[in-house]
Coordinates of C-alpha atoms in Angstrom, one line a residue:
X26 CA 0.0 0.0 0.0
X27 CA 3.0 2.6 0.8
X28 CA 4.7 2.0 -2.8
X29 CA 1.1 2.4 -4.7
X30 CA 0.5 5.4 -2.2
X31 CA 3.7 7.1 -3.9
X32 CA 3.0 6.1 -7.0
X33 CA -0.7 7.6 -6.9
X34 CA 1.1 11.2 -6.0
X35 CA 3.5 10.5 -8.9
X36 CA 0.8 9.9 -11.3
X37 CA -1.5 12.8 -10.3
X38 CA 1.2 15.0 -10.4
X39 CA 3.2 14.2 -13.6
X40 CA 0.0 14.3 -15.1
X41 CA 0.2 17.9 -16.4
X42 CA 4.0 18.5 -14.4
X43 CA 5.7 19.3 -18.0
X44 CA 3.5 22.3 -19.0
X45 CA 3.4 23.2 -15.4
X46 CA 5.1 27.0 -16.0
X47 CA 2.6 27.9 -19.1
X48 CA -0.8 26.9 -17.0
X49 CA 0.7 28.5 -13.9
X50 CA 1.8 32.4 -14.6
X51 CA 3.9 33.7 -11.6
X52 CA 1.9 36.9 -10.2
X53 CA 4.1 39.0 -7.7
X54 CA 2.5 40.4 -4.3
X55 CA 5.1 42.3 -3.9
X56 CA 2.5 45.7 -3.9
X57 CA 0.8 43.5 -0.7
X58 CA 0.7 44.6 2.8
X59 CA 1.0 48.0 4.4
X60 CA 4.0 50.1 3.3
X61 CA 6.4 51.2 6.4
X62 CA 4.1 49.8 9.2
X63 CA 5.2 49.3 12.4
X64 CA 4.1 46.7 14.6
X65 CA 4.8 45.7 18.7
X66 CA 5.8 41.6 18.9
X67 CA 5.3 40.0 21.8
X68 CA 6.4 36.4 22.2
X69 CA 6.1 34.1 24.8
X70 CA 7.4 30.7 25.4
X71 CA 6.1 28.9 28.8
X72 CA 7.4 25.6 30.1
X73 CA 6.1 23.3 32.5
X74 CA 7.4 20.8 34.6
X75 CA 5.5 17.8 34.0
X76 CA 7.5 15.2 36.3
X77 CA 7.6 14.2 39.8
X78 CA 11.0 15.9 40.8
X79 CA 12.8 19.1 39.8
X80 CA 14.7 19.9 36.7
X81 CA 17.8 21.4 36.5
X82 CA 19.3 24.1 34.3
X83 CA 16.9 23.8 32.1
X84 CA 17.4 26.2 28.7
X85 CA 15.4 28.4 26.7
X86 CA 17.1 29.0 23.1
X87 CA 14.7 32.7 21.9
X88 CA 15.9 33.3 18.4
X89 CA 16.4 36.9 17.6
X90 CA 15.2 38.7 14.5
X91 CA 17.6 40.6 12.5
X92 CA 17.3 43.8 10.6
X93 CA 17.3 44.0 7.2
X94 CA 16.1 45.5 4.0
X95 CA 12.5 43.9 4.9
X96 CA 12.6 43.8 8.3
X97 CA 13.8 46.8 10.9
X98 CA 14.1 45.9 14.7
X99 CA 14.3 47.9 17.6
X100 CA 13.6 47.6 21.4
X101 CA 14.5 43.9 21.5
X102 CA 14.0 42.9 25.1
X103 CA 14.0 39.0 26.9
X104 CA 11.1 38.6 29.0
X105 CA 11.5 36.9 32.1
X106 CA 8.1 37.1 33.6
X107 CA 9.8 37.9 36.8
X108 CA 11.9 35.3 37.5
X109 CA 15.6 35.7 37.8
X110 CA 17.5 33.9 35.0
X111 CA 20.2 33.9 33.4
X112 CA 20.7 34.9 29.7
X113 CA 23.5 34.3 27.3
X114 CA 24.3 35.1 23.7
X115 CA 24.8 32.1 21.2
X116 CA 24.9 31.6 17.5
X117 CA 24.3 28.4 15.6
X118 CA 25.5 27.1 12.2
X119 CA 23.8 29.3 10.3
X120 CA 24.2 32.5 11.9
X121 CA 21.0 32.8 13.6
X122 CA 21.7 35.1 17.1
X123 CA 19.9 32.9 19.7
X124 CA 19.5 34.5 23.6
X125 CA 19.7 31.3 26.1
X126 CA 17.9 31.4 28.8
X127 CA 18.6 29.4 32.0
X128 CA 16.2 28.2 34.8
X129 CA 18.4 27.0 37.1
X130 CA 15.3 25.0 39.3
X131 CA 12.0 24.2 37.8
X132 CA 10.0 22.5 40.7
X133 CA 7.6 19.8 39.9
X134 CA 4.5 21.3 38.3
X135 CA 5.8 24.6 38.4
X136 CA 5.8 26.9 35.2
X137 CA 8.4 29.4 33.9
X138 CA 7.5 32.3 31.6
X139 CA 10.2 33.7 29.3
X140 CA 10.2 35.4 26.0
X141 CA 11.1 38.1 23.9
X142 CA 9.5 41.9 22.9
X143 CA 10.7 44.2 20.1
X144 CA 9.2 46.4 17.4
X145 CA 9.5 45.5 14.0
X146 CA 9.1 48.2 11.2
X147 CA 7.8 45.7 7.9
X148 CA 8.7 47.2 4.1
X149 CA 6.9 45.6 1.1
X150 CA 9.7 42.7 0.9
X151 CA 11.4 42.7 -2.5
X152 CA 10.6 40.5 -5.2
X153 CA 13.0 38.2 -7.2
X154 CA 11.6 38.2 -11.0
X155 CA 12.6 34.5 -12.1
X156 CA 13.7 34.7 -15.6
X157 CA 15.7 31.9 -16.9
X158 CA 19.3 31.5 -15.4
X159 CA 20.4 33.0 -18.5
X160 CA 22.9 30.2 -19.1
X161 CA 24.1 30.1 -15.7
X162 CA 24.1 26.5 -14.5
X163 CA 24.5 24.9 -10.5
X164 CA 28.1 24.7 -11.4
X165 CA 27.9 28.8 -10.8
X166 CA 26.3 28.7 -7.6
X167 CA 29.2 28.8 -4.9
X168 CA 30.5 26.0 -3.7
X169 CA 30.3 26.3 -0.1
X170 CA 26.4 27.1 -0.2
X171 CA 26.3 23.7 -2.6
X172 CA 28.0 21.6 -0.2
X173 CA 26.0 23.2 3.0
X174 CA 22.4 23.3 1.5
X175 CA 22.0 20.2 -0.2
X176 CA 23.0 17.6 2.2
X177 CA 20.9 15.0 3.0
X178 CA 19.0 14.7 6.3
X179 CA 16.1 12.5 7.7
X180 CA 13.3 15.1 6.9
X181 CA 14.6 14.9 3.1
X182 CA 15.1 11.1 2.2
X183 CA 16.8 12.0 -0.9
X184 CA 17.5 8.0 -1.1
X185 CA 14.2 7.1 -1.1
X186 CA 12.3 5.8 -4.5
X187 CA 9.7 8.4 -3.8
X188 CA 12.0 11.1 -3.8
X189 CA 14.4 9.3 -6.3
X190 CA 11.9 8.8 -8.7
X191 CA 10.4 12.1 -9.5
X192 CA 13.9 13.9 -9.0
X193 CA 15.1 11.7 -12.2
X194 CA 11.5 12.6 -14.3
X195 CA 12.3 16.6 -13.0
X196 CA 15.9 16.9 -14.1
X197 CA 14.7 15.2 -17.7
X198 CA 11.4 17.5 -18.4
X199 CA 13.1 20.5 -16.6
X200 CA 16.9 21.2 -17.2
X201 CA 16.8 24.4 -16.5
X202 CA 17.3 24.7 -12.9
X203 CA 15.2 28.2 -12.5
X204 CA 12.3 26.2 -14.8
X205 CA 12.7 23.1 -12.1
X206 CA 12.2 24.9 -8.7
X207 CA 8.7 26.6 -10.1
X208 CA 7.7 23.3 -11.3
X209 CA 8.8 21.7 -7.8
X210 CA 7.0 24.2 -6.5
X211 CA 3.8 24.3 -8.3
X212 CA 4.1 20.1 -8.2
X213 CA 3.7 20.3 -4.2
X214 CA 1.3 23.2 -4.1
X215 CA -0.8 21.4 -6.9
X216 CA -1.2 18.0 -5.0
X217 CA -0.7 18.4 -1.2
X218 CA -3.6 19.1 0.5
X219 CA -2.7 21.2 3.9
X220 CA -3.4 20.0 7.3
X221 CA -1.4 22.0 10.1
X222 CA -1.9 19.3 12.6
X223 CA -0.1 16.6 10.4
X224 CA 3.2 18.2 12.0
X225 CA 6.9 17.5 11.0
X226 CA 7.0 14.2 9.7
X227 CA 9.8 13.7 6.7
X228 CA 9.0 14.4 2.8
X229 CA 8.6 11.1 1.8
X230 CA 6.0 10.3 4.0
X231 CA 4.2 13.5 3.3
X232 CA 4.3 12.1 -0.3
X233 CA 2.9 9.5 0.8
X234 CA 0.1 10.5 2.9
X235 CA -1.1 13.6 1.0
X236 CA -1.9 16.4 3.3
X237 CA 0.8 18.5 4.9
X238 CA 1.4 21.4 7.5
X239 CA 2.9 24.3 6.4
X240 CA 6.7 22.9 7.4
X241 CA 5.9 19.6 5.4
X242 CA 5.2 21.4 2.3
X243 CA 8.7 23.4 2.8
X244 CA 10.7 19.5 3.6
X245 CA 8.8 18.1 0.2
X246 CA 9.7 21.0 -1.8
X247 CA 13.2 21.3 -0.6
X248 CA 13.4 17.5 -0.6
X249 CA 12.7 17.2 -4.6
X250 CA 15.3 20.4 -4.7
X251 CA 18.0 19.3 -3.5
X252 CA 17.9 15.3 -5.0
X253 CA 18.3 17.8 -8.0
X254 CA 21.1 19.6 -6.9
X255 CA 19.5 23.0 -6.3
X256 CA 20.6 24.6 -2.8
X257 CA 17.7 25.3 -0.1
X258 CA 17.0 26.3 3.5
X259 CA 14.2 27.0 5.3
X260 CA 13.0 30.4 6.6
X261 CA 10.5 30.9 9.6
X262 CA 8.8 33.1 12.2
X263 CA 5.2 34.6 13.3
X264 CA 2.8 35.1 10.7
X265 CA 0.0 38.0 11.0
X266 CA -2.5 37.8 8.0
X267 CA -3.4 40.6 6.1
X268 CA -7.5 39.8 6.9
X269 CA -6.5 39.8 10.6
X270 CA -6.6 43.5 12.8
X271 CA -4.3 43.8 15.7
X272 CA -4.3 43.3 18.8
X273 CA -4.0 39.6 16.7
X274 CA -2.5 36.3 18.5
X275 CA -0.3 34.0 16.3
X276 CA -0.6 30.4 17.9
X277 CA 0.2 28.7 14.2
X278 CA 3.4 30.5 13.5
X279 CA 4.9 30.4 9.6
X280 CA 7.5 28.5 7.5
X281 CA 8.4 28.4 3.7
X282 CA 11.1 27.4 1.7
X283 CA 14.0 29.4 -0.2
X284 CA 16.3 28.0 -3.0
X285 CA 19.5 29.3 -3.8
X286 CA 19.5 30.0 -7.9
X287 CA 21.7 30.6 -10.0
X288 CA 21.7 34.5 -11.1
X289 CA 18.9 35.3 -8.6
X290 CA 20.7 33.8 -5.1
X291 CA 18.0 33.2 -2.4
X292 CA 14.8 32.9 -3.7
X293 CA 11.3 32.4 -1.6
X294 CA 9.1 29.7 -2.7
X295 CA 5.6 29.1 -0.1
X296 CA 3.7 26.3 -1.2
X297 CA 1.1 26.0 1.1
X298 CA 0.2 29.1 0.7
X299 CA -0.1 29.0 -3.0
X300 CA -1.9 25.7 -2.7
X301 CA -4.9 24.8 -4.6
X302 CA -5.9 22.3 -7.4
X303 CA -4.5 24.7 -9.8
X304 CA -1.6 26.0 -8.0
X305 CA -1.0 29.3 -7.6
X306 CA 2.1 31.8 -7.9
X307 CA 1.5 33.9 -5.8
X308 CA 4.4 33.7 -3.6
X309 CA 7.4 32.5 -5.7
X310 CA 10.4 35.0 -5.7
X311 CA 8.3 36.9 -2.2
X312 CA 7.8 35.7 0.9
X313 CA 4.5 36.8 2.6
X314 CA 4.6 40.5 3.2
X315 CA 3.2 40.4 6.9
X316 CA 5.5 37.4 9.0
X317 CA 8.2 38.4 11.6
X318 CA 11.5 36.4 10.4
X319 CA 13.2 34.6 12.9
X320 CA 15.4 31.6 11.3
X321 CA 16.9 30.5 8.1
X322 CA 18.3 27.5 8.4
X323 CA 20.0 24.7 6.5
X324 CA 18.6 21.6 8.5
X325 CA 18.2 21.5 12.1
X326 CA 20.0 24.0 14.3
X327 CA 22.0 22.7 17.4
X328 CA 20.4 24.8 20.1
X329 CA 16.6 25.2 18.3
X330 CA 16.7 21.5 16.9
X331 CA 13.7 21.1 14.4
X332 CA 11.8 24.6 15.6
X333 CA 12.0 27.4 13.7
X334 CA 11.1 30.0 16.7
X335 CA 11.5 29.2 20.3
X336 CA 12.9 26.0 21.4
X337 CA 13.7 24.7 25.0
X338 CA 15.8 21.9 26.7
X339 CA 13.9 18.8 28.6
X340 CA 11.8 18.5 26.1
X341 CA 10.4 15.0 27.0
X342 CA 10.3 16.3 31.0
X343 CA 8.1 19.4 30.2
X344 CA 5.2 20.6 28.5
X345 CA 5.3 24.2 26.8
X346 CA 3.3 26.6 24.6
X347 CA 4.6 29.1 22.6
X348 CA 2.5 32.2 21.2
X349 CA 3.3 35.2 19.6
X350 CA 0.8 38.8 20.2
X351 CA 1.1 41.3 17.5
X352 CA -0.1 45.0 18.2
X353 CA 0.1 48.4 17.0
X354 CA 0.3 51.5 19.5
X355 CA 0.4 50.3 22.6
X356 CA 3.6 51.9 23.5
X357 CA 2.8 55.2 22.2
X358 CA -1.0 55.0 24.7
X359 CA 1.8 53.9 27.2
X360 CA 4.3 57.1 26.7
X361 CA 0.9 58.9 27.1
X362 CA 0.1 58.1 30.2
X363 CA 3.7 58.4 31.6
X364 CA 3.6 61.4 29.9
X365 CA 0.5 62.2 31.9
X366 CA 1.5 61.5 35.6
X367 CA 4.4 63.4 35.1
X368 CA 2.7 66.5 34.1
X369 CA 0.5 66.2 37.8
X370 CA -2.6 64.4 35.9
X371 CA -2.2 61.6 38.3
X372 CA -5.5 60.4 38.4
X373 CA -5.8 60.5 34.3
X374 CA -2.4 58.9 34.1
X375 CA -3.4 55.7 36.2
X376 CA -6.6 55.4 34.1
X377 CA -4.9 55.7 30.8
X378 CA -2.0 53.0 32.6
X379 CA -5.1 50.6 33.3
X380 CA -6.6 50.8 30.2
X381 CA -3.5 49.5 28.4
X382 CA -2.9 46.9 31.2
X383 CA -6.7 45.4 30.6
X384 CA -7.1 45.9 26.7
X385 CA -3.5 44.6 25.4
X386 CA -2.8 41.7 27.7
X387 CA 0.5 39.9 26.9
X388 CA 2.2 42.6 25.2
X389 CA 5.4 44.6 26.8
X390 CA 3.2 47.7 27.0
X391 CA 0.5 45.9 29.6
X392 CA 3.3 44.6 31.4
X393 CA 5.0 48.0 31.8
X394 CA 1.8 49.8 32.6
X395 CA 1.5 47.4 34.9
X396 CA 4.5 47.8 36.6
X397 CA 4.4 51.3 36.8
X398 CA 0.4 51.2 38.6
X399 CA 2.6 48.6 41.5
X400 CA 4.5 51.4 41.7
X401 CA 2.5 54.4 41.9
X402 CA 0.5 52.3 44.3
X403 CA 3.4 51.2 46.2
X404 CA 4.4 55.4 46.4
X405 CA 0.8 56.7 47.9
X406 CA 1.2 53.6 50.7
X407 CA 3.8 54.9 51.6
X408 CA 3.2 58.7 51.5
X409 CA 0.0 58.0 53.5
X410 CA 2.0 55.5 56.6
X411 CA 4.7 58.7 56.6
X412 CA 1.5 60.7 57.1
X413 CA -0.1 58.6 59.9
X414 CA 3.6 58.9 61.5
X415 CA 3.7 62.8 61.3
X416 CA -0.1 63.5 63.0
X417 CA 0.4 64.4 66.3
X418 CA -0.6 62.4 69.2
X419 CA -3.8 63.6 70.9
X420 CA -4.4 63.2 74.8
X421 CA -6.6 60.9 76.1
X422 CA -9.9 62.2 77.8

């Protein structure tokens, strides 16, 4: 049944897989999404000790977003939810900057809370217009990102017969290695069906079964890549979609593929989200213009493993969820009501704190505002006991 399962997605695929470019016209998006905007990114990773006794030094690897030409970032913070732990500064194989967080105890059934803020100005990101390769061939591409991104791995199978198979029939109807990686990628978004609760499990047995989350679309399309020699890596972070309105909470999270061509370079492809019977191509040569980019990565990275946002040590000991909070103005309501009690309007100042405390929940603002309220509370208690201690006494009658 496994070997006829493949061969069903062969068949239904190669049906039409040699006109796939004329049926399929690329359309850019790269107009999409607001130009310039800014956004407040909240993310919070929470593990729980689900065993008997306590764990010990156990880590938190928070990936850090990097500016560049899409993506600007400011007021990157680690959130520690109020515990006291200990942060240090790693990289991984790939370059990704990754903040490790230490819990030094984690008592049974306890919880810690730790997590990242920043502000992230998005542009429109810039499109890669595939033309042919204008006789440029792999050969061109440089060697060191050949040898690094198409190595096999056990998300890939590249020795399968699945993956074997329709690498040989792709290098024959598509030479032409920019003509290949749309037709890879319109092959995947044309057949898989997406299902984000199908998980990680590797390409061939995606193949196999059909339906795919958004990462298994990226390991079959990458997977068919690189058995025919064409460099890829993943990319990854929080996704907010362009129908949603802020305050908005990513619980799904986002990953697509990019392929390393020759006289283009890196080159997004997203296949599950230019899925459909006829598949769309809508987002080859532009990633999706609204998703906070955490991690490009080869394979698996040594402190993140599989994830492609947040990852943590103890994994079989511990339960954890992970969510990101997108918003827009909170910290400019919160400079207003700072703003506010330091100009004397204290009583406006505290309402305009609690407001952003109760309506943006999770985000660095509402935890700032309410810091501030312990505080101004914490300052009248103790003006009014150095009042009580200043009245004088009064005799007894």
């Amino acid at each position: 049944m496994k070997r006829a399962a493949v061969l069903i997605f062969a068949v239904i695929c190669w049906g039409s897989l040699s006109n796939v470019i004329a049926v399929s016209p690329q359309r850019t998006r790269n107009d999409t999404g607001p130009t310039g905007a800014e956004y407040e990114v909240t993310y919070h990773h929470t593990v729980r000790n689900k065993m008997n006794g306590a764990l010990i030094d156990v880590q938190v690897y928070l990936p850090v977003p990097q500016s560049d030409a899409y993506q600007q970032i400011s007021d990157f913070e680690v959130e520690n939810g109020g515990g006291a732990f200990a942060v240090s500064d790693r990289t991984d194989a790939y370059g990704t900057k990754i903040k490790s967080v230490t819990i030094a105890k984690l008592e049974p059934g306890a919880e810690a809370h730790v997590g990242f803020s920043c502000v992230a100005k998005l542009s429109p990101p810039a499109t890669v217009r595939l033309d042919r390769s204008n006789g440029q061939s792999l050969d061109d591409i440089p060697r060191e990102i050949r040898e690094k991104f198409t190595i096999d791995h056990p998300i890939f199978g590249l020795q399968t017969p699945a993956v074997q198979n329709l690498a040989v029939r792709l290098m024959r109807e598509h030479p032409n290695p920019v003509d290949r990686a749309k037709a890879i990628h319109d092959l995947v978004a044309g057949t898989l069906k997406y299902n984000r609760e199908d998980g990680w499990d590797p390409a061939p047995q995606v193949m196999e079964r059909g339906t795919g989350s958004c990462s298994e679309f990226s390991f079959v399309f990458c997977a068919l890549c690189r058995a025919t020699g064409i460099p890829t890596r993943f990319a990854g972070g929080s996704i907010f979609p362009l129908k949603s309105e802020a305050p908005f909470e990513d619980k799904a999270w986002h990953r697509w593929a990019e392929a390393y061509l020759p006289g283009h370079g890196w080159t997004a492809f997203d296949t599950s989200l230019d899925r459909g019977k006829k598949a769309q191509q809508d987002f080859v040569g532009v990633h999706h213009p609204r998703v906070l980019i955490l991690t490009r990565l080869g394979t698996k990275s040594l402190q993140l493993g599989g994830s492609y946002i947040g990852a943590n040590s103890h994994s079989k000991e511990t339960t954890r969820s992970r969510t990101f909070i997108w918003t827009q103005g909170t910290r400019k309501q919160l400079a207003e009501a700072v703003a506010m009690m330091e100009s004397g309007k204290a009583k406006a100042g505290r309402a305009a704190l609690q407001r952003v405390a109760e309506r943006f929940p999770g985000t660095w603002a509402a935890q700032e505002a309410r810091r501030r309220l312990i505080e101004v509370q914490a300052k009248n208690e103790e003006q009014t006991d150095s009042r009580k201690g200043d009245a004088p006494a009064r005799d007894g009658r």
